[in-house]
Amino acid sequence: MQNTAIQNELRRANIRARVPEEIKRRWQDAAFMRGQTLTDFLIVAANKETAETLMENERIELSERDQIQLTEMLSRPPKVNDAMWKAMQKRLENMSEDT
């Protein structure tokens, strides 16, 4: 169970937050419904949100890197060799036969 895993880990850091009483009550209710302590509930919720945020950020970074790589590749296209010329000629012939 998730509670046991969290309870078995060594806790070495402390975080304090001041929140409105109503929010704290809602968190406590949700934790109770899950059979967790408030601390465990908040750790699980924060870890879930953290993982989602980091994954979104990684996707953006990969996307930006891919864009840079694509731009570099397009700015330096490969030289046309004999095989490419033959393929282009064959494609043009096929296109003219289709019309």
mmCIF file of C-alpha atoms in Angstrom:
data_model
loop_
_atom_site.group_PDB
_atom_site.id
_atom_site.type_symbol
_atom_site.label_atom_id
_atom_site.label_comp_id
_atom_site.label_asym_id
_atom_site.label_seq_id
_atom_site.Cartn_x
_atom_site.Cartn_y
_atom_site.Cartn_z
ATOM 1 C CA MET A 1 0.000 0.000 0.000
ATOM 2 C CA GLN A 2 1.185 3.522 -0.715
ATOM 3 C CA ASN A 3 1.002 4.548 2.939
ATOM 4 C CA THR A 4 3.399 1.840 4.015
ATOM 5 C CA ALA A 5 5.932 2.777 1.364
ATOM 6 C CA ILE A 6 5.861 6.401 2.428
ATOM 7 C CA GLN A 7 6.034 5.557 6.139
ATOM 8 C CA ASN A 8 9.018 3.262 5.563
ATOM 9 C CA GLU A 9 11.059 5.965 3.850
ATOM 10 C CA LEU A 10 13.290 8.155 5.965
ATOM 11 C CA ARG A 11 11.943 11.669 6.173
ATOM 12 C CA ARG A 12 14.759 14.157 6.320
ATOM 13 C CA ALA A 13 13.183 17.448 5.288
ATOM 14 C CA ASN A 14 10.375 19.498 6.715
ATOM 15 C CA ILE A 15 8.032 21.747 4.740
ATOM 16 C CA ARG A 16 5.611 24.168 6.348
ATOM 17 C CA ALA A 17 2.763 25.917 4.602
ATOM 18 C CA ARG A 18 0.046 28.235 5.839
ATOM 19 C CA VAL A 19 -3.278 27.570 4.137
ATOM 20 C CA PRO A 20 -6.857 28.608 4.845
ATOM 21 C CA GLU A 21 -8.669 26.347 7.348
ATOM 22 C CA GLU A 22 -11.212 25.284 4.710
ATOM 23 C CA ILE A 23 -8.483 23.988 2.403
ATOM 24 C CA LYS A 24 -6.842 22.114 5.256
ATOM 25 C CA ARG A 25 -10.212 20.538 6.163
ATOM 26 C CA ARG A 26 -10.752 19.442 2.560
ATOM 27 C CA TRP A 27 -7.277 17.893 2.455
ATOM 28 C CA GLN A 28 -7.928 16.111 5.737
ATOM 29 C CA ASP A 29 -11.253 14.783 4.461
ATOM 30 C CA ALA A 30 -9.652 13.523 1.260
ATOM 31 C CA ALA A 31 -6.792 11.926 3.196
ATOM 32 C CA PHE A 32 -9.284 10.216 5.499
ATOM 33 C CA MET A 33 -11.222 8.872 2.497
ATOM 34 C CA ARG A 34 -8.002 7.348 1.194
ATOM 35 C CA GLY A 35 -7.014 5.945 4.562
ATOM 36 C CA GLN A 36 -3.936 8.161 4.709
ATOM 37 C CA THR A 37 -2.534 10.677 7.097
ATOM 38 C CA LEU A 38 -2.670 14.271 5.927
ATOM 39 C CA THR A 39 1.100 14.253 5.503
ATOM 40 C CA ASP A 40 1.069 11.091 3.387
ATOM 41 C CA PHE A 41 -1.837 12.387 1.313
ATOM 42 C CA LEU A 42 -0.011 15.643 0.594
ATOM 43 C CA ILE A 43 3.227 13.840 -0.268
ATOM 44 C CA VAL A 44 1.438 11.549 -2.745
ATOM 45 C CA ALA A 45 -0.484 14.468 -4.285
ATOM 46 C CA ALA A 46 2.624 16.643 -4.551
ATOM 47 C CA ASN A 47 4.654 13.787 -6.074
ATOM 48 C CA LYS A 48 1.947 13.154 -8.674
ATOM 49 C CA GLU A 49 1.835 16.828 -9.648
ATOM 50 C CA THR A 50 5.636 16.988 -9.677
ATOM 51 C CA ALA A 51 5.909 14.006 -12.025
ATOM 52 C CA GLU A 52 3.338 15.497 -14.421
ATOM 53 C CA THR A 53 5.075 18.881 -14.434
ATOM 54 C CA LEU A 54 8.495 17.360 -15.041
ATOM 55 C CA MET A 55 7.160 15.190 -17.876
ATOM 56 C CA GLU A 56 5.536 18.203 -19.533
ATOM 57 C CA ASN A 57 8.777 20.136 -19.222
ATOM 58 C CA GLU A 58 10.792 17.256 -20.674
ATOM 59 C CA ARG A 59 8.421 17.051 -23.646
ATOM 60 C CA ILE A 60 8.879 20.762 -24.279
ATOM 61 C CA GLU A 61 12.661 20.460 -24.059
ATOM 62 C CA LEU A 62 12.708 17.523 -26.463
ATOM 63 C CA SER A 63 10.431 19.397 -28.808
ATOM 64 C CA GLU A 64 12.700 22.438 -28.789
ATOM 65 C CA ARG A 65 15.783 20.270 -29.345
ATOM 66 C CA ASP A 66 14.044 18.508 -32.213
ATOM 67 C CA GLN A 67 13.123 21.852 -33.759
ATOM 68 C CA ILE A 68 16.732 23.013 -33.564
ATOM 69 C CA GLN A 69 17.983 19.762 -35.060
ATOM 70 C CA LEU A 70 15.408 19.910 -37.864
ATOM 71 C CA THR A 71 16.321 23.516 -38.657
ATOM 72 C CA GLU A 72 20.005 22.586 -38.811
ATOM 73 C CA MET A 73 19.266 19.611 -41.078
ATOM 74 C CA LEU A 74 17.112 21.709 -43.417
ATOM 75 C CA SER A 75 19.741 24.427 -43.640
ATOM 76 C CA ARG A 76 22.307 21.818 -44.725
ATOM 77 C CA PRO A 77 20.488 19.308 -46.949
ATOM 78 C CA PRO A 78 22.436 16.293 -48.224
ATOM 79 C CA LYS A 79 23.906 16.469 -51.716
ATOM 80 C CA VAL A 80 21.876 14.799 -54.435
ATOM 81 C CA ASN A 81 23.563 11.556 -55.507
ATOM 82 C CA ASP A 82 22.855 9.231 -58.457
ATOM 83 C CA ALA A 83 20.395 7.087 -56.517
ATOM 84 C CA MET A 84 18.398 10.157 -55.515
ATOM 85 C CA TRP A 85 18.331 11.453 -59.118
ATOM 86 C CA LYS A 86 17.049 8.105 -60.345
ATOM 87 C CA ALA A 87 14.373 8.006 -57.654
ATOM 88 C CA MET A 88 13.248 11.551 -58.519
ATOM 89 C CA GLN A 89 13.097 10.734 -62.252
ATOM 90 C CA LYS A 90 11.101 7.573 -61.567
ATOM 91 C CA ARG A 91 8.674 9.525 -59.384
ATOM 92 C CA LEU A 92 8.222 12.184 -62.063
ATOM 93 C CA GLU A 93 7.544 9.486 -64.647
ATOM 94 C CA ASN A 94 4.967 7.841 -62.381
ATOM 95 C CA MET A 95 3.292 11.194 -61.782
ATOM 96 C CA SER A 96 3.017 11.912 -65.511
ATOM 97 C CA GLU A 97 1.515 8.459 -66.126
ATOM 98 C CA ASP A 98 -1.158 9.096 -63.482
ATOM 99 C CA THR A 99 -2.460 12.235 -65.208
#
